[in-house]
Amino acid sequence: MKIGLLGHGVVGRGVTEIIDGHFPQITVSSILVKDLSEGNDPRYTTDAYQILNDPRIDIVIECMGGIEPAFTYVKTALENGKHAVTSNKKMLSHHLKELTDTAEANHRSLRFEASCGGCIPWIHELERTQRIDEITSFRGIMNGTTNYILSDMTGSGADFNETLKEAQKLGYAEADPSDDIDGNDVAYKCCISAFSAFHKAVDPDDIPHFGIRHLKKSDIAYAKADGRVIKLIGRGCLNEEKLSVWVMPVMLRGDDPMCLVSSNLNRIELSCRTLGTASFGGQGAGSLPTAHAVVQDVLSIEDSGIPKTWETSDNHIETVRGTYYVSGRDLSLFEPVSAECHDGWVLTHEMSLQELSALMQNSHDVFVCEVSR
Ligand SMILES: NC(=O)c1ccc[n+]([C@@H]2O[C@H](COP(=O)([O-])OP(=O)(O)OC[C@H]3O[C@@H](n4cnc5c(N)ncnc54)[C@H](OP(=O)(O)O)[C@@H]3O)[C@@H](O)[C@H]2O)c1
């Protein structure tokens, strides 16, 4: 399996790191860069068509960013009989229909897991869910930069500009953060999610998106006083064949699980009749998390990436440690390992699960429960 890689920045370098290090059966044979002086990798080329016209290349991975020439290159790759994988949400959201049609016409795969939610297998889950049921809606925290800013402002009481600067220092926000803080980035992801969930292509420019550029400390304080937390939420739903997609900050009730999504993490939920609601979370960006999703797409296309072998294994419960609440009538066996003994219940010292299992084997009518830290 030979890969041509377009772009060797944050995501592209993650892709070569994973593939070069782990998959001898997959070769990244050429890498498109703007300037050969970017490094001394013998695979570098500045001629995109050397990759796009190379009959030995099976899959083209695009992680250059921007709409053009990324769109033309991905389309050409598909027309030339190559599978395509892209992490480029902006380009994809503007050309989803055309690219999926081109892929279908040429009997090739177009995959884009990394374009939404970084390492979270979100597109995969949207596709998998539809084997059984129709998705009715999705909602999520889909932008790590804004979630970092909101979490930090909520936690520390800092103001927006201060927090944005900190996010830029940590590499969570770009020098020009407009796409993130104005909600465009989430709009692109909602567009792609809606396409995958509902098979409807909506123009990303038609998605209302309200960001957090003008958020003040006092807005956070207002939400807090009401037991609420502000998060930037992208949503899509299908009601009687009518699709609605939108992005806006929401004052979530304090008991909404989305409130617990901290720092630059992402969390996205889908809903359907049979499943109820299922959530998926993780790193929404970053070199290796995003590259992980790209390489997963490559493996899905290749479908022989991971050897399907198995071996028997011992269950190493001696390595699992915890403290345990144990209740029952006769707890004498547990007294030597207990930190607290009460009438009818004890709390153990930290111990191994193996030790606990041995004690449980010799106990009767006892309830045990791990006490999470
Ligand atoms: N970074 C993330 O965590 C993340 C997560 C999810 C999705 N994505 C998406 O993945 C894509 C890539 O992101 P990234 O963070 O890797 O960007 P990046 O660090 O800027 O890397 C892009 C690379 O492609 C090069 N490039 C751009 N146009 C080119 C052209 N015409 N010919 C040759 N090389 C070209 C850039 O060169 P120059 O720097 O010289 O322009 C740069 O080296 C974007 O669409 C982004 O939205 C990124």
Tab-separated table of C-alpha atoms and ligand atoms in Angstrom:
chain	number	residue	atom	x	y	z
A	1	MET	CA	0.000	0.000	0.000
A	2	LYS	CA	1.578	3.267	-1.139
A	3	ILE	CA	0.602	6.657	0.157
A	4	GLY	CA	1.094	10.115	-1.283
A	5	LEU	CA	0.903	12.772	1.435
A	6	LEU	CA	-0.095	16.346	0.631
A	7	GLY	CA	1.171	18.703	3.365
A	8	HIS	CA	3.714	18.005	6.082
A	9	GLY	CA	2.678	20.324	8.894
A	10	VAL	CA	1.179	19.462	12.291
A	11	VAL	CA	-1.107	16.669	11.033
A	12	GLY	CA	1.111	15.473	8.165
A	13	ARG	CA	4.089	14.974	10.467
A	14	GLY	CA	1.898	12.997	12.855
A	15	VAL	CA	0.838	10.798	9.951
A	16	THR	CA	4.421	9.994	8.921
A	17	GLU	CA	5.376	9.412	12.562
A	18	ILE	CA	2.618	6.811	12.991
A	19	ILE	CA	2.920	5.109	9.610
A	20	ASP	CA	6.737	5.076	9.402
A	21	GLY	CA	6.968	3.760	12.959
A	22	HIS	CA	4.241	1.132	13.000
A	23	PHE	CA	3.204	-0.081	9.577
A	24	PRO	CA	5.909	-1.681	7.465
A	25	GLN	CA	3.237	-2.796	4.982
A	26	ILE	CA	2.275	0.827	4.291
A	27	THR	CA	4.739	3.206	2.673
A	28	VAL	CA	4.475	6.950	2.509
A	29	SER	CA	6.330	7.212	-0.772
A	30	SER	CA	5.988	10.943	-1.590
A	31	ILE	CA	5.258	14.058	0.433
A	32	LEU	CA	4.155	17.336	-1.114
A	33	VAL	CA	5.744	20.406	0.474
A	34	LYS	CA	5.907	24.016	-0.647
A	35	ASP	CA	9.652	24.222	-0.401
A	36	LEU	CA	12.249	21.419	-0.470
A	37	SER	CA	14.276	23.254	2.158
A	38	GLU	CA	11.546	22.373	4.730
A	39	GLY	CA	13.610	19.288	5.612
A	40	ASN	CA	15.924	16.665	4.207
A	41	ASP	CA	13.321	13.936	3.681
A	42	PRO	CA	14.094	12.247	0.329
A	43	ARG	CA	10.343	11.766	-0.178
A	44	TYR	CA	9.732	15.511	-0.470
A	45	THR	CA	8.469	16.922	-3.742
A	46	THR	CA	7.045	20.293	-4.714
A	47	ASP	CA	5.167	18.820	-7.677
A	48	ALA	CA	1.651	17.739	-6.632
A	49	TYR	CA	1.068	16.009	-9.964
A	50	GLN	CA	4.077	13.775	-9.441
A	51	ILE	CA	1.921	12.259	-6.678
A	52	LEU	CA	-1.512	12.605	-8.272
A	53	ASN	CA	-0.375	10.996	-11.562
A	54	ASP	CA	1.761	8.246	-10.031
A	55	PRO	CA	0.006	4.933	-10.784
A	56	ARG	CA	1.844	3.218	-7.906
A	57	ILE	CA	0.150	5.433	-5.298
A	58	ASP	CA	-3.031	3.888	-3.878
A	59	ILE	CA	-4.129	6.523	-1.341
A	60	VAL	CA	-3.680	10.281	-1.292
A	61	ILE	CA	-3.833	11.898	2.142
A	62	GLU	CA	-4.547	15.614	2.111
A	63	CYS	CA	-3.605	17.653	5.175
A	64	MET	CA	-2.570	20.967	3.642
A	65	GLY	CA	-5.591	23.004	4.738
A	66	GLY	CA	-7.385	25.751	2.784
A	67	ILE	CA	-9.940	25.271	0.031
A	68	GLU	CA	-7.674	25.526	-3.015
A	69	PRO	CA	-5.611	23.823	-4.269
A	70	ALA	CA	-6.633	21.137	-1.729
A	71	PHE	CA	-10.019	20.554	-3.381
A	72	THR	CA	-8.580	20.236	-6.892
A	73	TYR	CA	-5.903	17.823	-5.681
A	74	VAL	CA	-8.349	15.564	-3.815
A	75	LYS	CA	-10.753	15.527	-6.750
A	76	THR	CA	-7.941	14.755	-9.193
A	77	ALA	CA	-6.685	11.954	-6.945
A	78	LEU	CA	-10.138	10.329	-6.970
A	79	GLU	CA	-10.510	10.797	-10.731
A	80	ASN	CA	-7.097	9.167	-11.150
A	81	GLY	CA	-8.320	6.066	-9.309
A	82	LYS	CA	-6.830	6.741	-5.887
A	83	HIS	CA	-8.603	6.600	-2.561
A	84	ALA	CA	-8.525	9.870	-0.657
A	85	VAL	CA	-8.302	10.733	3.032
A	86	THR	CA	-8.540	14.308	4.246
A	87	SER	CA	-8.461	16.149	7.569
A	88	ASN	CA	-9.467	19.423	5.906
A	89	LYS	CA	-12.907	20.379	7.264
A	90	LYS	CA	-13.030	23.751	5.554
A	91	MET	CA	-12.421	22.364	2.068
A	92	LEU	CA	-14.582	19.319	2.667
A	93	SER	CA	-17.592	21.194	4.033
A	94	HIS	CA	-17.639	23.367	0.910
A	95	HIS	CA	-17.281	20.439	-1.533
A	96	LEU	CA	-18.744	17.395	0.199
A	97	LYS	CA	-21.293	16.521	-2.421
A	98	GLU	CA	-18.957	16.963	-5.374
A	99	LEU	CA	-16.185	14.934	-3.772
A	100	THR	CA	-18.428	12.086	-2.620
A	101	ASP	CA	-20.002	11.957	-6.097
A	102	THR	CA	-16.532	11.840	-7.675
A	103	ALA	CA	-15.478	9.064	-5.295
A	104	GLU	CA	-18.589	7.055	-6.102
A	105	ALA	CA	-18.241	7.565	-9.863
A	106	ASN	CA	-14.672	6.266	-9.672
A	107	HIS	CA	-15.430	3.454	-7.201
A	108	ARG	CA	-12.999	4.864	-4.702
A	109	SER	CA	-13.235	5.743	-0.996
A	110	LEU	CA	-13.244	9.254	0.347
A	111	ARG	CA	-12.707	9.241	4.105
A	112	PHE	CA	-12.558	12.182	6.492
A	113	GLU	CA	-12.645	10.988	10.106
A	114	ALA	CA	-10.026	13.518	11.211
A	115	SER	CA	-12.036	16.459	9.899
A	116	CYS	CA	-14.461	16.300	12.872
A	117	GLY	CA	-13.469	15.798	16.474
A	118	GLY	CA	-9.781	14.883	15.967
A	119	CYS	CA	-9.164	11.417	17.321
A	120	ILE	CA	-12.807	10.734	18.262
A	121	PRO	CA	-14.236	8.013	15.986
A	122	TRP	CA	-17.242	10.214	15.336
A	123	ILE	CA	-17.866	9.786	11.613
A	124	HIS	CA	-17.320	6.060	12.058
A	125	GLU	CA	-19.991	5.967	14.790
A	126	LEU	CA	-22.430	7.996	12.712
A	127	GLU	CA	-22.017	5.479	9.881
A	128	ARG	CA	-22.178	2.453	12.182
A	129	THR	CA	-25.297	3.640	14.003
A	130	GLN	CA	-27.160	3.895	10.714
A	131	ARG	CA	-26.768	0.167	10.103
A	132	ILE	CA	-29.606	-0.175	12.628
A	133	ASP	CA	-31.401	3.104	13.031
A	134	GLU	CA	-31.891	6.617	11.714
A	135	ILE	CA	-30.058	9.329	13.598
A	136	THR	CA	-32.372	12.074	14.777
A	137	SER	CA	-29.925	14.621	16.152
A	138	PHE	CA	-26.387	15.348	17.265
A	139	ARG	CA	-24.845	18.011	19.457
A	140	GLY	CA	-21.351	18.592	20.711
A	141	ILE	CA	-18.392	20.531	21.921
A	142	MET	CA	-16.385	20.316	18.723
A	143	ASN	CA	-13.729	22.977	19.149
A	144	GLY	CA	-10.910	22.576	21.632
A	145	THR	CA	-9.727	26.189	21.477
A	146	THR	CA	-13.052	27.673	22.538
A	147	ASN	CA	-13.624	24.961	25.109
A	148	TYR	CA	-10.241	25.732	26.619
A	149	ILE	CA	-11.121	29.438	26.774
A	150	LEU	CA	-14.572	28.798	28.262
A	151	SER	CA	-13.279	26.288	30.823
A	152	ASP	CA	-10.478	28.595	31.860
A	153	MET	CA	-12.711	31.660	32.152
A	154	THR	CA	-15.234	29.637	34.164
A	155	GLY	CA	-12.569	28.193	36.441
A	156	SER	CA	-10.284	31.162	36.997
A	157	GLY	CA	-12.531	34.127	36.357
A	158	ALA	CA	-9.967	35.470	33.859
A	159	ASP	CA	-11.159	37.661	31.025
A	160	PHE	CA	-11.452	36.633	27.390
A	161	ASN	CA	-8.341	38.323	25.954
A	162	GLU	CA	-6.138	37.100	28.772
A	163	THR	CA	-7.339	33.527	28.275
A	164	LEU	CA	-7.031	33.694	24.509
A	165	LYS	CA	-3.396	34.797	24.849
A	166	GLU	CA	-2.739	31.880	27.181
A	167	ALA	CA	-4.390	29.491	24.690
A	168	GLN	CA	-2.132	30.873	21.941
A	169	LYS	CA	0.920	30.416	24.158
A	170	LEU	CA	-0.044	26.780	24.783
A	171	GLY	CA	-0.567	26.174	21.046
A	172	TYR	CA	-4.343	25.629	21.465
A	173	ALA	CA	-5.216	28.744	19.482
A	174	GLU	CA	-3.760	30.021	16.223
A	175	ALA	CA	-2.251	33.485	15.754
A	176	ASP	CA	-5.490	34.379	13.941
A	177	PRO	CA	-8.109	32.580	16.047
A	178	SER	CA	-11.144	33.900	14.110
A	179	ASP	CA	-12.283	30.543	12.672
A	180	ASP	CA	-12.363	29.096	16.186
A	181	ILE	CA	-13.766	31.933	18.277
A	182	ASP	CA	-16.369	33.008	15.715
A	183	GLY	CA	-17.748	29.469	15.392
A	184	ASN	CA	-16.797	28.870	11.714
A	185	ASP	CA	-14.740	25.805	12.580
A	186	VAL	CA	-17.691	24.216	14.405
A	187	ALA	CA	-19.976	25.140	11.506
A	188	TYR	CA	-17.696	23.210	9.089
A	189	LYS	CA	-17.751	20.215	11.434
A	190	CYS	CA	-21.522	20.377	11.830
A	191	CYS	CA	-21.856	20.486	8.059
A	192	ILE	CA	-19.751	17.320	7.698
A	193	SER	CA	-21.532	15.639	10.640
A	194	ALA	CA	-24.949	16.449	9.158
A	195	PHE	CA	-23.843	14.981	5.828
A	196	SER	CA	-22.663	11.791	7.521
A	197	ALA	CA	-25.662	11.545	9.868
A	198	PHE	CA	-28.496	12.591	7.565
A	199	HIS	CA	-27.015	12.363	4.041
A	200	LYS	CA	-27.911	15.958	3.437
A	201	ALA	CA	-25.401	18.482	2.148
A	202	VAL	CA	-26.024	21.933	3.556
A	203	ASP	CA	-23.935	24.914	2.460
A	204	PRO	CA	-21.630	25.781	5.408
A	205	ASP	CA	-22.263	29.455	4.678
A	206	ASP	CA	-25.954	28.831	5.488
A	207	ILE	CA	-25.203	27.556	9.000
A	208	PRO	CA	-25.838	30.251	11.623
A	209	HIS	CA	-22.850	30.383	13.935
A	210	PHE	CA	-22.444	32.592	16.966
A	211	GLY	CA	-19.057	32.435	18.626
A	212	ILE	CA	-17.528	33.659	21.859
A	213	ARG	CA	-15.479	36.648	20.632
A	214	HIS	CA	-17.554	39.054	22.707
A	215	LEU	CA	-17.910	36.948	25.827
A	216	LYS	CA	-17.272	38.871	29.043
A	217	LYS	CA	-16.448	37.845	32.590
A	218	SER	CA	-19.866	39.127	33.628
A	219	ASP	CA	-21.593	36.674	31.219
A	220	ILE	CA	-19.759	33.790	32.849
A	221	ALA	CA	-20.674	35.159	36.300
A	222	TYR	CA	-24.349	35.378	35.315
A	223	ALA	CA	-24.361	31.749	34.185
A	224	LYS	CA	-22.531	30.625	37.305
A	225	ALA	CA	-24.969	32.401	39.619
A	226	ASP	CA	-27.731	30.351	37.994
A	227	GLY	CA	-25.786	27.076	38.376
A	228	ARG	CA	-25.045	27.007	34.651
A	229	VAL	CA	-21.974	26.586	32.461
A	230	ILE	CA	-21.430	28.207	29.055
A	231	LYS	CA	-20.214	25.915	26.261
A	232	LEU	CA	-20.011	26.437	22.504
A	233	ILE	CA	-22.325	23.806	21.061
A	234	GLY	CA	-22.766	22.684	17.458
A	235	ARG	CA	-26.075	21.003	16.740
A	236	GLY	CA	-27.919	19.247	13.962
A	237	CYS	CA	-31.319	17.609	13.866
A	238	LEU	CA	-33.674	16.133	11.348
A	239	ASN	CA	-37.369	16.719	11.917
A	240	GLU	CA	-39.814	15.342	9.349
A	241	GLU	CA	-37.049	15.434	6.713
A	242	LYS	CA	-36.219	19.033	7.626
A	243	LEU	CA	-32.580	19.507	8.561
A	244	SER	CA	-31.494	22.188	11.046
A	245	VAL	CA	-27.837	22.854	11.805
A	246	TRP	CA	-26.522	25.653	13.991
A	247	VAL	CA	-23.712	26.704	16.303
A	248	MET	CA	-24.039	28.838	19.404
A	249	PRO	CA	-22.873	29.228	22.998
A	250	VAL	CA	-25.324	27.591	25.372
A	251	MET	CA	-25.804	28.126	29.128
A	252	LEU	CA	-26.081	24.473	30.028
A	253	ARG	CA	-27.695	23.301	33.240
A	254	GLY	CA	-25.016	22.290	35.727
A	255	ASP	CA	-26.025	18.616	35.566
A	256	ASP	CA	-25.553	18.391	31.786
A	257	PRO	CA	-22.619	15.991	31.144
A	258	MET	CA	-21.240	18.468	28.583
A	259	CYS	CA	-20.364	20.766	31.526
A	260	LEU	CA	-17.697	18.292	32.620
A	261	VAL	CA	-15.762	18.561	29.354
A	262	SER	CA	-12.722	20.531	30.414
A	263	SER	CA	-9.706	22.150	28.825
A	264	ASN	CA	-9.345	21.595	25.082
A	265	LEU	CA	-11.272	18.320	24.986
A	266	ASN	CA	-14.240	17.574	22.726
A	267	ARG	CA	-17.420	15.601	23.310
A	268	ILE	CA	-20.105	14.827	20.747
A	269	GLU	CA	-23.421	13.006	21.153
A	270	LEU	CA	-25.759	11.372	18.705
A	271	SER	CA	-29.357	10.417	19.347
A	272	CYS	CA	-31.632	7.887	17.717
A	273	ARG	CA	-34.704	5.903	18.762
A	274	THR	CA	-33.107	2.539	19.561
A	275	LEU	CA	-29.937	3.840	21.168
A	276	GLY	CA	-31.182	6.875	23.033
A	277	THR	CA	-28.153	9.110	23.320
A	278	ALA	CA	-24.533	7.974	23.024
A	279	SER	CA	-21.532	10.226	23.673
A	280	PHE	CA	-17.999	10.173	22.365
A	281	GLY	CA	-15.138	12.214	23.740
A	282	GLY	CA	-11.422	12.848	23.453
A	283	GLN	CA	-8.779	15.108	21.969
A	284	GLY	CA	-10.316	17.100	19.148
A	285	ALA	CA	-6.999	18.271	17.727
A	286	GLY	CA	-3.220	17.921	17.960
A	287	SER	CA	-0.665	16.223	15.785
A	288	LEU	CA	-0.858	12.583	16.892
A	289	PRO	CA	-4.564	12.450	17.888
A	290	THR	CA	-5.573	13.869	14.505
A	291	ALA	CA	-3.053	11.725	12.648
A	292	HIS	CA	-4.456	8.708	14.499
A	293	ALA	CA	-7.833	9.363	12.883
A	294	VAL	CA	-6.195	9.829	9.462
A	295	VAL	CA	-4.322	6.537	9.761
A	296	GLN	CA	-7.493	4.777	10.969
A	297	ASP	CA	-9.067	5.852	7.678
A	298	VAL	CA	-6.098	4.454	5.760
A	299	LEU	CA	-6.422	1.162	7.612
A	300	SER	CA	-10.145	1.027	6.937
A	301	ILE	CA	-9.381	1.367	3.242
A	302	GLU	CA	-6.578	-1.127	3.371
A	303	ASP	CA	-8.518	-3.407	5.720
A	304	SER	CA	-5.522	-5.515	6.505
A	305	GLY	CA	-3.614	-3.060	8.628
A	306	ILE	CA	-3.985	-4.884	11.909
A	307	PRO	CA	-3.187	-8.587	11.845
A	308	LYS	CA	-6.289	-10.474	12.923
A	309	THR	CA	-4.528	-12.834	15.312
A	310	TRP	CA	-5.219	-13.509	18.951
A	311	GLU	CA	-3.576	-15.280	21.822
A	312	THR	CA	-4.725	-16.504	25.200
A	313	SER	CA	-3.789	-14.317	28.140
A	314	ASP	CA	-3.759	-14.483	31.904
A	315	ASN	CA	-5.892	-11.930	33.674
A	316	HIS	CA	-3.435	-9.846	35.674
A	317	ILE	CA	-5.721	-8.631	38.415
A	318	GLU	CA	-2.777	-8.423	40.798
A	319	THR	CA	-1.892	-5.166	39.035
A	320	VAL	CA	-5.332	-3.638	39.683
A	321	ARG	CA	-5.460	-1.787	43.004
A	322	GLY	CA	-8.228	0.006	44.830
A	323	THR	CA	-9.959	0.691	48.119
A	324	TYR	CA	-13.192	-1.156	48.725
A	325	TYR	CA	-16.378	-0.724	50.729
A	326	VAL	CA	-17.539	-4.098	52.033
A	327	SER	CA	-20.785	-4.727	53.908
A	328	GLY	CA	-22.342	-7.859	55.419
A	329	ARG	CA	-22.939	-9.722	58.616
A	330	ASP	CA	-19.545	-11.440	59.022
A	331	LEU	CA	-16.655	-9.215	57.983
A	332	SER	CA	-13.994	-10.776	60.194
A	333	LEU	CA	-11.864	-11.731	57.176
A	334	PHE	CA	-11.700	-8.085	56.105
A	335	GLU	CA	-10.718	-6.621	59.472
A	336	PRO	CA	-6.937	-7.110	58.915
A	337	VAL	CA	-7.076	-5.161	55.626
A	338	SER	CA	-9.420	-2.428	56.786
A	339	ALA	CA	-8.720	1.222	57.324
A	340	GLU	CA	-12.123	1.698	58.962
A	341	CYS	CA	-14.338	-0.886	60.672
A	342	HIS	CA	-17.959	-0.123	61.486
A	343	ASP	CA	-20.971	-2.113	62.493
A	344	GLY	CA	-21.996	-3.862	59.259
A	345	TRP	CA	-19.401	-2.338	56.923
A	346	VAL	CA	-15.680	-1.735	56.490
A	347	LEU	CA	-13.514	0.382	54.262
A	348	THR	CA	-10.339	-1.373	53.155
A	349	HIS	CA	-6.830	-0.029	52.760
A	350	GLU	CA	-5.661	0.176	49.157
A	351	MET	CA	-5.162	-3.415	48.072
A	352	SER	CA	-4.914	-5.508	44.951
A	353	LEU	CA	-7.993	-6.907	43.280
A	354	GLN	CA	-6.359	-10.316	43.529
A	355	GLU	CA	-6.206	-10.027	47.340
A	356	LEU	CA	-9.796	-8.857	47.447
A	357	SER	CA	-10.950	-11.713	45.211
A	358	ALA	CA	-9.276	-14.233	47.520
A	359	LEU	CA	-11.109	-12.753	50.527
A	360	MET	CA	-14.394	-12.685	48.652
A	361	GLN	CA	-14.072	-16.363	47.752
A	362	ASN	CA	-14.148	-17.207	51.437
A	363	SER	CA	-16.920	-14.767	52.377
A	364	HIS	CA	-20.649	-15.228	52.180
A	365	ASP	CA	-23.485	-12.764	51.718
A	366	VAL	CA	-21.094	-9.855	51.414
A	367	PHE	CA	-21.538	-6.803	49.207
A	368	VAL	CA	-18.380	-5.212	47.799
A	369	CYS	CA	-18.001	-1.938	46.003
A	370	GLU	CA	-14.941	-0.047	44.783
A	371	VAL	CA	-14.657	3.481	46.128
A	372	SER	CA	-13.457	5.641	43.249
A	373	ARG	CA	-10.727	8.164	44.038
B	1	LIG	N1	-3.811	20.715	13.666
B	1	LIG	C1	-4.845	20.010	14.122
B	1	LIG	O1	-4.889	19.630	15.286
B	1	LIG	C2	-5.963	19.651	13.186
B	1	LIG	C3	-7.013	18.875	13.674
B	1	LIG	C4	-8.040	18.478	12.806
B	1	LIG	C5	-7.998	18.896	11.485
B	1	LIG	N2	-6.987	19.679	11.052
B	1	LIG	C6	-6.996	20.094	9.653
B	1	LIG	O2	-5.919	19.457	8.985
B	1	LIG	C7	-5.390	20.307	7.972
B	1	LIG	C8	-3.905	20.545	8.225
B	1	LIG	O3	-3.754	21.155	9.484
B	1	LIG	P1	-2.326	21.373	10.132
B	1	LIG	O4	-2.564	21.828	11.510
B	1	LIG	O5	-1.439	20.217	9.874
B	1	LIG	O6	-1.805	22.632	9.270
B	1	LIG	P2	-0.312	23.097	9.091
B	1	LIG	O7	0.501	22.769	10.276
B	1	LIG	O8	-0.357	24.510	8.625
B	1	LIG	O9	0.198	22.157	7.904
B	1	LIG	C9	-0.190	22.296	6.587
B	1	LIG	C10	1.063	22.109	5.747
B	1	LIG	O10	0.680	22.054	4.374
B	1	LIG	C11	1.524	22.944	3.662
B	1	LIG	N3	0.848	23.399	2.474
B	1	LIG	C12	-0.220	24.222	2.383
B	1	LIG	N4	-0.527	24.434	1.078
B	1	LIG	C13	0.372	23.722	0.357
B	1	LIG	C14	0.591	23.553	-1.031
B	1	LIG	N5	-0.167	24.140	-1.943
B	1	LIG	N6	1.613	22.753	-1.412
B	1	LIG	C15	2.415	22.156	-0.501
B	1	LIG	N7	2.260	22.285	0.826
B	1	LIG	C16	1.240	23.070	1.247
B	1	LIG	C17	1.798	24.075	4.645
B	1	LIG	O11	2.920	24.828	4.243
B	1	LIG	P3	3.056	26.350	4.781
B	1	LIG	O12	3.089	26.277	6.277
B	1	LIG	O13	4.332	26.803	4.181
B	1	LIG	O14	1.852	27.088	4.292
B	1	LIG	C18	2.025	23.290	5.912
B	1	LIG	O15	3.332	22.804	5.999
B	1	LIG	C19	-6.234	21.598	8.036
B	1	LIG	O16	-7.258	21.497	7.097
B	1	LIG	C20	-6.797	21.576	9.442
B	1	LIG	O17	-8.027	22.271	9.533
B	1	LIG	C21	-5.957	20.062	11.868
